C-alpha cells in the first residue's frame, strides 16, 4: 500500500515510520524543506524513544522518504497542526484546509483520505467535506474520507500508536470501513467505528476531561494552601477510594492538546460549556500562583536570583509548546528578577549548565518533571546557592537529604 502523510511533526513522522516498518511505501510530506532534508539524512528533530532507530531502518529498506510535495498514493493522511484561532479560540483549520487542497491534484478514485489533526466538532462536515465535493468527488463512492484522531502521549508515541484503541470517524459507513482497514496494518488496539462528528467530539472531550480534572487538583492546592492543609496528602489519601482519581496539581497545563482543545468545544457553545471554560481559567492562573508563592518564599532575601529547573511542558521531552514554565519565566522577568534556566532536554546548549544556573540562586523552582530532577545534587546545591531552597511544583524531588536543603512543594506551601 502507498501512503502519503502530510505533516511530519510529532504525530505524522512516527505514523509514517510505523506504516513504513509494516511494508507500506511511505512519503512523508512537509512544507519545511530544511526538515525534509534532515529527515532524508536520517536526522530527527524531536526527542522520542525508539524513533531514530526505526527511521534509519525504514530508510535503509527504501520504505520511507520525506518530500515537500505529495505523490499519488492509495491513502493520504493529514497530520498538520491546528493552532488556536485568535478570534474565537476555536481551531484554525487553515493548515488542514491547505493540506487537503495540496493533495487534490494527486487524488484518484478509490483513494482514502484521513484527517488525524485535532479539529473542532463538525469541522469535517462543514469545512473538509466540501473541499473534495467541490472538486466533483462523491464521498463514500469516489473517495473515502474519515476523521481518525490520534490519542498518543509524547514520550511513548510508538508504543501508544500501536497499542491504543483507535476511533475511526467515517463520513459514511463505507469510509469508516476503508479507514479501519488502513489502521489494521499496524494498530493492535481495538478499532472503533463511528461518525466523523462523534470522533471529533470524543477527541476534544478526552483532553477536556483531563484539563477539568487537573483544574480540580490545582484548585484543591489553592484551597489547601489558604487554610493550611497538605494538598498532596489529601490527594494520596482520597485516591485510595476505588472510584476517585484526583489528578496532579502543577505549574499549569501546557502542550498542544489539553491547553487548546477545550476551547474548540467552548467556542461553539459558550453558554453551555461553562465548566470547561472555568477549568481553562483555573489552569491558566497557575503560573501567576507559582510567581506569587515564589515571591512569598524569598521575600526576605536581598536581590534574589531565581534558578528555573525545566522549561518543557512535560517531563523527559524537549517540548516547550504552551509550556507554563515559559510564562512563569516571563512573569518573573517582568518583575525584574534575575533568572537563570537549566533544562538538559531542550536543544539550546545555553540551558545545559546546572552549576552556573544554581550559582548564588536564592531558590530553585522545579517546573518540569524530568528524571534528572528526582535526585538533585543537594551537596552541590547547598554549596553553590545563596540560600538552598527548592520550590518543587511537580512534586518530583525526593526529600532524602531534607536537613541540608529546604524543599517546598504543593503540600507544605
Ligand atoms: N498535567 C498536570 N497534572 C496531571 C497531568 C498532567 O498538571 O495530573 C499537565 C502536564 O504537566 C502538562 C499538561 O498537563 O503540562 C498536559 O500533559 P499530558 O501529559 O496530560 O498530556 P499531553 O498534552 O502531552 O497529551 C494529551 C493526551 N490526552 C489525554 O491524556 C486525554 C494524549 O493522549 C493526546 O494524544 C494528546 O493530548 C493530544 O495530542 O491531543
Short mmCIF file of C-alpha atoms and ligand atoms in Angstrom, two decimals:
data_model
loop_
_atom_site.label_atom_id
_atom_site.label_comp_id
_atom_site.label_asym_id
_atom_site.label_seq_id
_atom_site.Cartn_x
_atom_site.Cartn_y
_atom_site.Cartn_z
CA UNK A 1 0.00 0.00 0.00
CA UNK A 2 1.24 3.52 -0.83
CA UNK A 3 0.73 6.03 1.97
CA UNK A 4 1.31 9.76 1.80
CA UNK A 5 1.38 11.59 5.14
CA UNK A 6 1.07 15.36 5.11
CA UNK A 7 2.83 16.97 8.09
CA UNK A 8 5.94 15.34 9.55
CA UNK A 9 5.66 16.53 13.14
CA UNK A 10 5.15 14.79 16.47
CA UNK A 11 2.40 12.55 15.08
CA UNK A 12 2.97 12.48 11.31
CA UNK A 13 6.55 11.23 11.43
CA UNK A 14 6.04 8.34 13.89
CA UNK A 15 2.86 7.33 12.00
CA UNK A 16 4.77 7.38 8.70
CA UNK A 17 7.54 5.27 10.21
CA UNK A 18 5.06 2.69 11.51
CA UNK A 19 3.42 2.29 8.10
CA UNK A 20 6.90 2.02 6.57
CA UNK A 21 8.02 -0.66 9.04
CA UNK A 22 4.87 -2.58 8.08
CA UNK A 23 5.82 -2.81 4.43
CA UNK A 24 3.97 0.22 3.08
CA UNK A 25 5.69 2.63 0.72
CA UNK A 26 5.56 5.93 2.56
CA UNK A 27 6.10 9.53 1.52
CA UNK A 28 6.31 11.97 4.43
CA UNK A 29 5.39 15.44 3.21
CA UNK A 30 6.24 18.69 4.95
CA UNK A 31 6.32 22.32 3.83
CA UNK A 32 9.57 22.86 5.75
CA UNK A 33 12.34 21.94 3.30
CA UNK A 34 15.03 22.07 5.97
CA UNK A 35 13.13 19.43 7.94
CA UNK A 36 12.63 17.35 4.79
CA UNK A 37 16.40 17.45 4.05
CA UNK A 38 17.26 16.47 7.61
CA UNK A 39 14.79 13.58 7.60
CA UNK A 40 16.22 12.30 4.34
CA UNK A 41 19.64 12.28 6.02
CA UNK A 42 18.14 10.20 8.84
CA UNK A 43 18.23 13.09 11.32
CA UNK A 44 15.47 13.66 13.86
CA UNK A 45 14.20 16.94 15.26
CA UNK A 46 12.18 15.55 18.17
CA UNK A 47 13.15 13.50 21.21
CA UNK A 48 11.10 10.33 21.10
CA UNK A 49 12.21 6.89 22.30
CA UNK A 50 12.77 4.30 19.56
CA UNK A 51 12.02 6.64 16.67
CA UNK A 52 15.51 7.25 15.31
CA UNK A 53 16.36 3.54 15.04
CA UNK A 54 13.09 2.87 13.23
CA UNK A 55 13.58 5.83 10.86
CA UNK A 56 17.07 4.65 9.92
CA UNK A 57 15.88 1.09 9.36
CA UNK A 58 12.99 2.07 7.09
CA UNK A 59 15.25 4.37 5.09
CA UNK A 60 17.79 1.60 4.59
CA UNK A 61 14.97 -0.57 3.24
CA UNK A 62 13.82 2.28 0.99
CA UNK A 63 10.32 2.31 2.51
CA UNK A 64 10.30 5.93 3.72
CA UNK A 65 11.19 9.18 2.03
CA UNK A 66 10.48 12.76 3.02
CA UNK A 67 9.39 15.26 0.38
CA UNK A 68 7.99 18.75 0.11
CA UNK A 69 5.38 17.55 -2.41
CA UNK A 70 2.71 14.82 -2.16
CA UNK A 71 2.71 11.90 -4.58
CA UNK A 72 -0.01 9.62 -5.99
CA UNK A 73 -0.89 7.15 -3.24
CA UNK A 74 -3.65 4.83 -2.03
CA UNK A 75 -4.03 6.64 1.27
CA UNK A 76 -3.49 10.28 2.27
CA UNK A 77 -3.24 11.06 5.98
CA UNK A 78 -3.26 14.63 7.26
CA UNK A 79 -1.33 15.31 10.45
CA UNK A 80 -0.75 19.05 10.38
CA UNK A 81 -1.20 21.34 13.39
CA UNK A 82 -4.48 23.07 14.22
CA UNK A 83 -3.47 26.21 16.12
CA UNK A 84 -5.92 28.30 18.07
CA UNK A 85 -7.96 30.75 16.09
CA UNK A 86 -7.19 34.03 17.87
CA UNK A 87 -10.65 35.43 17.15
CA UNK A 88 -12.83 32.82 18.87
CA UNK A 89 -10.30 30.40 20.42
CA UNK A 90 -11.60 27.53 18.27
CA UNK A 91 -9.26 25.70 15.93
CA UNK A 92 -7.68 27.40 12.99
CA UNK A 93 -8.28 24.97 10.13
CA UNK A 94 -6.10 26.79 7.62
CA UNK A 95 -3.24 24.21 7.66
CA UNK A 96 -5.72 21.33 7.42
CA UNK A 97 -7.53 23.02 4.55
CA UNK A 98 -4.36 23.77 2.61
CA UNK A 99 -3.12 20.20 3.24
CA UNK A 100 -6.42 18.89 1.78
CA UNK A 101 -6.08 21.24 -1.19
CA UNK A 102 -2.47 20.15 -1.74
CA UNK A 103 -3.47 16.51 -2.31
CA UNK A 104 -6.29 17.21 -4.78
CA UNK A 105 -4.02 17.06 -7.90
CA UNK A 106 -2.87 13.58 -6.80
CA UNK A 107 -6.25 12.15 -5.77
CA UNK A 108 -7.73 9.27 -7.72
CA UNK A 109 -10.89 7.19 -7.41
CA UNK A 110 -10.85 4.70 -4.52
CA UNK A 111 -8.30 6.76 -2.57
CA UNK A 112 -8.75 7.09 1.18
CA UNK A 113 -8.28 10.48 2.88
CA UNK A 114 -7.88 10.57 6.65
CA UNK A 115 -7.62 13.66 8.85
CA UNK A 116 -5.81 12.92 12.12
CA UNK A 117 -5.27 16.53 13.21
CA UNK A 118 -7.43 17.52 16.18
CA UNK A 119 -10.37 19.52 14.84
CA UNK A 120 -13.42 21.13 16.41
CA UNK A 121 -16.70 19.17 16.35
CA UNK A 122 -18.46 19.47 12.94
CA UNK A 123 -15.27 20.52 11.08
CA UNK A 124 -15.34 17.51 8.74
CA UNK A 125 -18.97 18.03 7.71
CA UNK A 126 -18.81 21.82 7.48
CA UNK A 127 -15.34 22.53 6.07
CA UNK A 128 -13.36 19.45 4.99
CA UNK A 129 -16.04 17.50 3.13
CA UNK A 130 -16.87 20.45 0.82
CA UNK A 131 -13.22 20.80 -0.29
CA UNK A 132 -13.45 17.41 -2.01
CA UNK A 133 -17.12 17.62 -3.03
CA UNK A 134 -16.45 20.92 -4.80
CA UNK A 135 -13.87 19.09 -6.91
CA UNK A 136 -16.57 16.62 -8.00
CA UNK A 137 -15.69 13.71 -5.73
CA UNK A 138 -18.62 11.83 -4.21
CA UNK A 139 -17.53 10.94 -0.67
CA UNK A 140 -18.13 7.29 0.11
CA UNK A 141 -18.20 6.38 -3.59
CA UNK A 142 -15.29 8.03 -5.42
CA UNK A 143 -13.09 8.64 -2.40
CA UNK A 144 -13.38 7.74 1.27
CA UNK A 145 -13.00 10.39 3.96
CA UNK A 146 -12.63 9.89 7.71
CA UNK A 147 -11.51 11.68 10.85
CA UNK A 148 -9.29 9.39 12.94
CA UNK A 149 -7.87 11.43 15.80
CA UNK A 150 -4.51 10.48 17.26
CA UNK A 151 -4.51 9.81 21.01
CA UNK A 152 -0.87 9.24 21.87
CA UNK A 153 1.25 10.75 24.59
CA UNK A 154 4.61 12.35 23.68
CA UNK A 155 7.42 10.26 25.18
CA UNK A 156 5.58 6.99 24.47
CA UNK A 157 4.30 7.65 20.95
CA UNK A 158 5.39 4.50 19.14
CA UNK A 159 4.07 2.15 21.80
CA UNK A 160 0.73 4.03 22.04
CA UNK A 161 0.26 4.34 18.27
CA UNK A 162 0.40 0.57 18.07
CA UNK A 163 -1.47 -0.43 21.22
CA UNK A 164 -4.09 2.27 21.92
CA UNK A 165 -7.66 1.78 20.78
CA UNK A 166 -8.43 3.89 17.74
CA UNK A 167 -11.57 5.91 16.88
CA UNK A 168 -12.45 5.85 13.18
CA UNK A 169 -14.99 8.52 12.23
CA UNK A 170 -16.09 7.98 8.66
CA UNK A 171 -18.24 10.40 6.67
CA UNK A 172 -20.18 7.32 5.57
CA UNK A 173 -20.01 3.76 6.87
CA UNK A 174 -18.03 2.77 3.74
CA UNK A 175 -15.50 5.47 4.68
CA UNK A 176 -15.21 4.02 8.20
CA UNK A 177 -14.66 0.52 6.83
CA UNK A 178 -11.95 1.66 4.41
CA UNK A 179 -10.13 3.79 7.01
CA UNK A 180 -10.33 0.96 9.56
CA UNK A 181 -8.55 -1.35 7.10
CA UNK A 182 -5.72 1.18 6.86
CA UNK A 183 -5.11 1.28 10.62
CA UNK A 184 -5.36 -2.50 10.91
CA UNK A 185 -1.94 -2.53 9.21
CA UNK A 186 -0.19 -1.66 12.49
CA UNK A 187 -2.76 -0.99 15.25
CA UNK A 188 -3.11 -3.76 17.81
CA UNK A 189 -5.73 -1.93 19.93
CA UNK A 190 -9.47 -2.02 19.16
CA UNK A 191 -10.65 -0.19 16.06
CA UNK A 192 -13.92 1.57 16.89
CA UNK A 193 -16.03 2.88 14.01
CA UNK A 194 -18.32 5.90 14.33
CA UNK A 195 -19.37 9.12 12.57
CA UNK A 196 -16.84 11.89 11.87
CA UNK A 197 -18.55 14.38 14.21
CA UNK A 198 -18.62 11.87 17.07
CA UNK A 199 -14.92 11.18 16.57
CA UNK A 200 -14.18 14.92 16.61
CA UNK A 201 -16.10 15.49 19.84
CA UNK A 202 -14.62 12.39 21.51
CA UNK A 203 -11.10 13.59 20.87
CA UNK A 204 -11.78 17.10 22.18
CA UNK A 205 -13.60 15.69 25.18
CA UNK A 206 -10.77 13.30 26.14
CA UNK A 207 -8.41 16.22 26.56
CA UNK A 208 -11.11 18.35 28.19
CA UNK A 209 -11.74 15.60 30.76
CA UNK A 210 -8.09 15.74 31.73
CA UNK A 211 -7.94 19.53 31.76
CA UNK A 212 -11.00 19.81 34.02
CA UNK A 213 -9.60 17.20 36.41
CA UNK A 214 -6.22 18.92 36.59
CA UNK A 215 -8.04 22.19 37.29
CA UNK A 216 -9.75 20.49 40.23
CA UNK A 217 -6.37 19.38 41.59
CA UNK A 218 -4.97 22.88 41.11
CA UNK A 219 -7.97 24.41 42.85
CA UNK A 220 -7.54 21.96 45.72
CA UNK A 221 -3.93 23.16 46.07
CA UNK A 222 -5.03 26.78 46.31
CA UNK A 223 -7.77 25.93 48.81
CA UNK A 224 -5.45 23.85 51.00
CA UNK A 225 -2.68 26.41 50.85
CA UNK A 226 -5.11 29.05 52.10
CA UNK A 227 -6.37 27.04 55.07
CA UNK A 228 -3.20 25.13 55.92
CA UNK A 229 -3.86 21.57 54.79
CA UNK A 230 -1.39 19.35 52.92
CA UNK A 231 -2.99 19.03 49.46
CA UNK A 232 -0.64 16.26 48.35
CA UNK A 233 -1.61 14.13 51.35
CA UNK A 234 -5.29 14.78 50.59
CA UNK A 235 -4.79 13.58 47.03
CA UNK A 236 -2.87 10.49 48.07
CA UNK A 237 -5.48 9.51 50.66
CA UNK A 238 -8.53 10.32 48.52
CA UNK A 239 -7.12 8.32 45.64
CA UNK A 240 -7.21 5.19 47.78
CA UNK A 241 -11.00 5.33 47.27
CA UNK A 242 -11.79 2.89 44.47
CA UNK A 243 -13.69 5.44 42.39
CA UNK A 244 -11.61 8.59 42.97
CA UNK A 245 -8.67 9.73 40.84
CA UNK A 246 -7.65 13.28 41.69
CA UNK A 247 -5.04 14.37 39.16
CA UNK A 248 -1.71 16.03 39.98
CA UNK A 249 -1.54 19.77 40.58
CA UNK A 250 1.29 21.65 38.88
CA UNK A 251 2.52 24.96 37.50
CA UNK A 252 -0.21 24.99 34.84
CA UNK A 253 -1.21 22.94 31.83
CA UNK A 254 0.90 23.01 28.70
CA UNK A 255 1.26 21.19 25.42
CA UNK A 256 -0.66 21.50 22.24
CA UNK A 257 -3.67 19.49 23.37
CA UNK A 258 -5.06 19.99 26.86
CA UNK A 259 -4.37 23.71 26.81
CA UNK A 260 -6.14 24.23 23.47
CA UNK A 261 -8.72 21.56 22.66
CA UNK A 262 -11.25 22.51 25.37
CA UNK A 263 -11.65 25.89 23.63
CA UNK A 264 -12.69 24.07 20.44
CA UNK A 265 -15.83 23.00 22.28
CA UNK A 266 -16.28 26.19 24.30
CA UNK A 267 -16.04 28.44 21.23
CA UNK A 268 -19.11 26.81 19.69
CA UNK A 269 -21.35 26.77 22.75
CA UNK A 270 -20.02 29.24 25.37
CA UNK A 271 -23.32 29.35 27.26
CA UNK A 272 -23.39 25.60 27.75
CA UNK A 273 -19.65 24.92 28.21
CA UNK A 274 -19.17 26.98 31.38
CA UNK A 275 -17.29 24.36 33.41
CA UNK A 276 -14.90 23.76 30.53
CA UNK A 277 -14.04 27.47 30.40
CA UNK A 278 -13.67 27.77 34.16
CA UNK A 279 -11.23 24.84 34.17
CA UNK A 280 -9.18 26.56 31.49
CA UNK A 281 -9.14 29.79 33.50
CA UNK A 282 -8.11 27.92 36.66
CA UNK A 283 -5.22 26.17 34.91
CA UNK A 284 -4.20 29.42 33.21
CA UNK A 285 -4.00 31.07 36.64
CA UNK A 286 -1.34 28.66 37.92
CA UNK A 287 1.77 30.44 36.56
CA UNK A 288 0.79 33.59 38.49
CA UNK A 289 0.14 31.40 41.57
CA UNK A 290 3.69 30.00 41.29
CA UNK A 291 5.12 33.51 40.93
CA UNK A 292 3.15 34.82 43.93
CA UNK A 293 4.25 31.89 46.11
CA UNK A 294 7.86 32.27 44.98
CA UNK A 295 7.81 35.93 45.96
CA UNK A 296 6.45 35.00 49.39
CA UNK A 297 9.14 32.36 49.90
CA UNK A 298 12.05 34.65 49.02
CA UNK A 299 10.65 37.91 50.35
CA UNK A 300 13.43 38.35 52.93
CA UNK A 301 16.31 37.66 50.55
CA UNK A 302 18.05 40.64 49.05
CA UNK A 303 18.24 40.88 45.21
CA UNK A 304 17.44 37.20 44.82
CA UNK A 305 18.44 35.28 41.71
CA UNK A 306 15.94 32.61 40.67
CA UNK A 307 17.03 29.31 39.12
CA UNK A 308 14.44 27.61 36.92
CA UNK A 309 14.74 23.84 36.58
CA UNK A 310 12.90 22.71 33.46
CA UNK A 311 11.06 24.69 30.82
CA UNK A 312 9.31 21.93 28.88
CA UNK A 313 5.61 21.34 29.43
CA UNK A 314 6.24 17.68 30.06
CA UNK A 315 8.98 15.64 31.72
CA UNK A 316 11.74 13.93 29.72
CA UNK A 317 10.77 15.60 26.45
CA UNK A 318 12.13 18.67 24.68
CA UNK A 319 8.63 20.01 24.02
CA UNK A 320 8.05 23.60 25.19
CA UNK A 321 4.75 24.20 23.36
CA UNK A 322 2.36 26.24 25.56
CA UNK A 323 4.66 25.47 28.49
CA UNK A 324 3.53 27.20 31.70
CA UNK A 325 7.23 27.36 32.66
CA UNK A 326 7.85 29.86 29.87
CA UNK A 327 5.04 32.03 31.17
CA UNK A 328 6.45 31.85 34.69
CA UNK A 329 9.87 32.94 33.37
CA UNK A 330 8.26 35.90 31.61
CA UNK A 331 6.21 36.92 34.64
CA UNK A 332 9.35 36.81 36.83
CA UNK A 333 11.37 38.76 34.27
CA UNK A 334 8.65 41.40 34.12
CA UNK A 335 9.13 41.82 37.86
CA UNK A 336 12.87 42.34 37.24
CA UNK A 337 14.06 39.14 38.88
CA UNK A 338 17.38 37.80 37.68
CA UNK A 339 16.64 34.39 36.12
CA UNK A 340 18.83 31.50 35.04
CA UNK A 341 17.42 28.39 33.37
CA UNK A 342 18.58 24.76 33.36
CA UNK A 343 16.94 22.21 31.10
CA UNK A 344 19.04 19.31 29.84
CA UNK A 345 16.28 18.21 27.43
CA UNK A 346 15.94 21.31 25.27
CA UNK A 347 18.32 21.68 22.35
CA UNK A 348 19.75 25.10 23.22
CA UNK A 349 23.08 24.49 24.95
CA UNK A 350 22.86 27.67 26.98
CA UNK A 351 20.37 25.82 29.19
CA UNK A 352 22.68 22.87 29.84
CA UNK A 353 24.86 24.23 32.66
CA UNK A 354 23.40 23.18 36.02
CA UNK A 355 26.19 24.63 38.19
CA UNK A 356 26.05 28.01 36.52
CA UNK A 357 22.25 28.08 36.81
CA UNK A 358 22.13 27.40 40.54
CA UNK A 359 25.17 29.51 41.47
CA UNK A 360 24.15 32.18 44.00
CA UNK A 361 20.45 31.41 43.45
CA UNK A 362 18.07 32.16 46.31
CA UNK A 363 15.64 29.47 45.11
CA UNK A 364 15.41 26.70 42.51
CA UNK A 365 11.92 26.28 41.07
CA UNK A 366 11.26 22.86 39.55
CA UNK A 367 8.80 23.34 36.68
CA UNK A 368 9.22 20.14 34.61
CA UNK A 369 9.20 16.56 35.86
CA UNK A 370 12.44 15.43 34.17
CA UNK A 371 14.09 12.34 35.68
CA UNK A 372 17.22 14.42 36.33
CA UNK A 373 15.33 16.38 38.98
CA UNK A 374 14.31 13.36 41.03
CA UNK A 375 17.76 13.08 42.55
CA UNK A 376 19.31 16.52 42.62
CA UNK A 377 22.83 17.00 43.98
CA UNK A 378 21.92 18.59 47.33
CA UNK A 379 25.58 18.87 48.38
CA UNK A 380 26.40 20.90 45.32
CA UNK A 381 23.24 22.98 45.70
CA UNK A 382 23.92 23.74 49.35
CA UNK A 383 27.40 24.99 48.47
CA UNK A 384 26.52 26.89 45.32
CA UNK A 385 23.21 28.53 46.21
CA UNK A 386 22.83 31.72 48.20
CA UNK A 387 20.01 30.03 50.11
CA UNK A 388 19.32 26.33 49.50
CA UNK A 389 15.58 26.31 48.81
CA UNK A 390 13.80 24.18 46.23
CA UNK A 391 10.22 25.01 45.23
CA UNK A 392 9.05 21.78 43.65
CA UNK A 393 5.85 22.50 41.72
CA UNK A 394 5.77 18.98 40.22
CA UNK A 395 6.26 17.02 43.47
CA UNK A 396 9.13 15.11 41.92
CA UNK A 397 12.19 15.84 44.08
CA UNK A 398 12.98 13.07 46.54
CA UNK A 399 13.35 14.60 50.02
CA UNK A 400 16.09 12.33 51.24
CA UNK A 401 18.66 14.91 52.48
CA UNK A 402 15.99 17.21 53.80
CA UNK A 403 18.08 18.73 56.58
CA UNK A 404 20.53 20.19 54.07
CA UNK A 405 18.02 21.86 51.86
CA UNK A 406 14.56 23.32 52.32
CA UNK A 407 12.04 21.67 49.99
CA UNK A 408 8.73 23.38 49.46
CA UNK A 409 6.06 21.69 47.38
CA UNK A 410 2.29 21.95 46.97
CA UNK A 411 1.88 20.02 50.22
CA UNK A 412 3.63 22.48 52.52
CA UNK A 413 3.20 25.84 50.84
N1 LIG B 1 -0.65 17.75 33.91
C1 LIG B 1 -0.91 18.15 35.20
N2 LIG B 1 -1.46 17.26 36.07
C2 LIG B 1 -1.73 15.97 35.71
C3 LIG B 1 -1.47 15.57 34.38
C4 LIG B 1 -0.92 16.47 33.50
O1 LIG B 1 -0.67 19.31 35.58
O2 LIG B 1 -2.23 15.22 36.56
C5 LIG B 1 -0.10 18.71 32.94
C6 LIG B 1 1.24 18.30 32.37
O3 LIG B 1 2.29 18.72 33.22
C7 LIG B 1 1.24 19.05 31.06
C8 LIG B 1 -0.23 19.02 30.64
O4 LIG B 1 -0.95 18.71 31.81
O5 LIG B 1 1.62 20.40 31.21
C9 LIG B 1 -0.60 18.03 29.55
O6 LIG B 1 0.14 16.86 29.67
P1 LIG B 1 -0.39 15.39 29.48
O7 LIG B 1 0.75 14.52 29.74
O8 LIG B 1 -1.57 15.12 30.32
O9 LIG B 1 -0.96 15.32 28.02
P2 LIG B 1 -0.44 15.76 26.55
O10 LIG B 1 -0.96 17.12 26.26
O11 LIG B 1 1.02 15.55 26.36
O12 LIG B 1 -1.20 14.68 25.67
C10 LIG B 1 -2.63 14.64 25.67
C11 LIG B 1 -3.07 13.19 25.87
N3 LIG B 1 -4.51 13.18 26.14
C12 LIG B 1 -5.01 12.58 27.23
O13 LIG B 1 -4.34 12.05 28.08
C13 LIG B 1 -6.51 12.58 27.35
C14 LIG B 1 -2.75 12.38 24.66
O14 LIG B 1 -3.29 11.07 24.77
C15 LIG B 1 -3.32 13.05 23.39
O15 LIG B 1 -2.97 12.33 22.23
C16 LIG B 1 -2.70 14.41 23.30
O16 LIG B 1 -3.09 15.15 24.45
C17 LIG B 1 -3.21 15.09 22.04
O17 LIG B 1 -2.46 15.11 21.04
O18 LIG B 1 -4.36 15.50 21.99
#
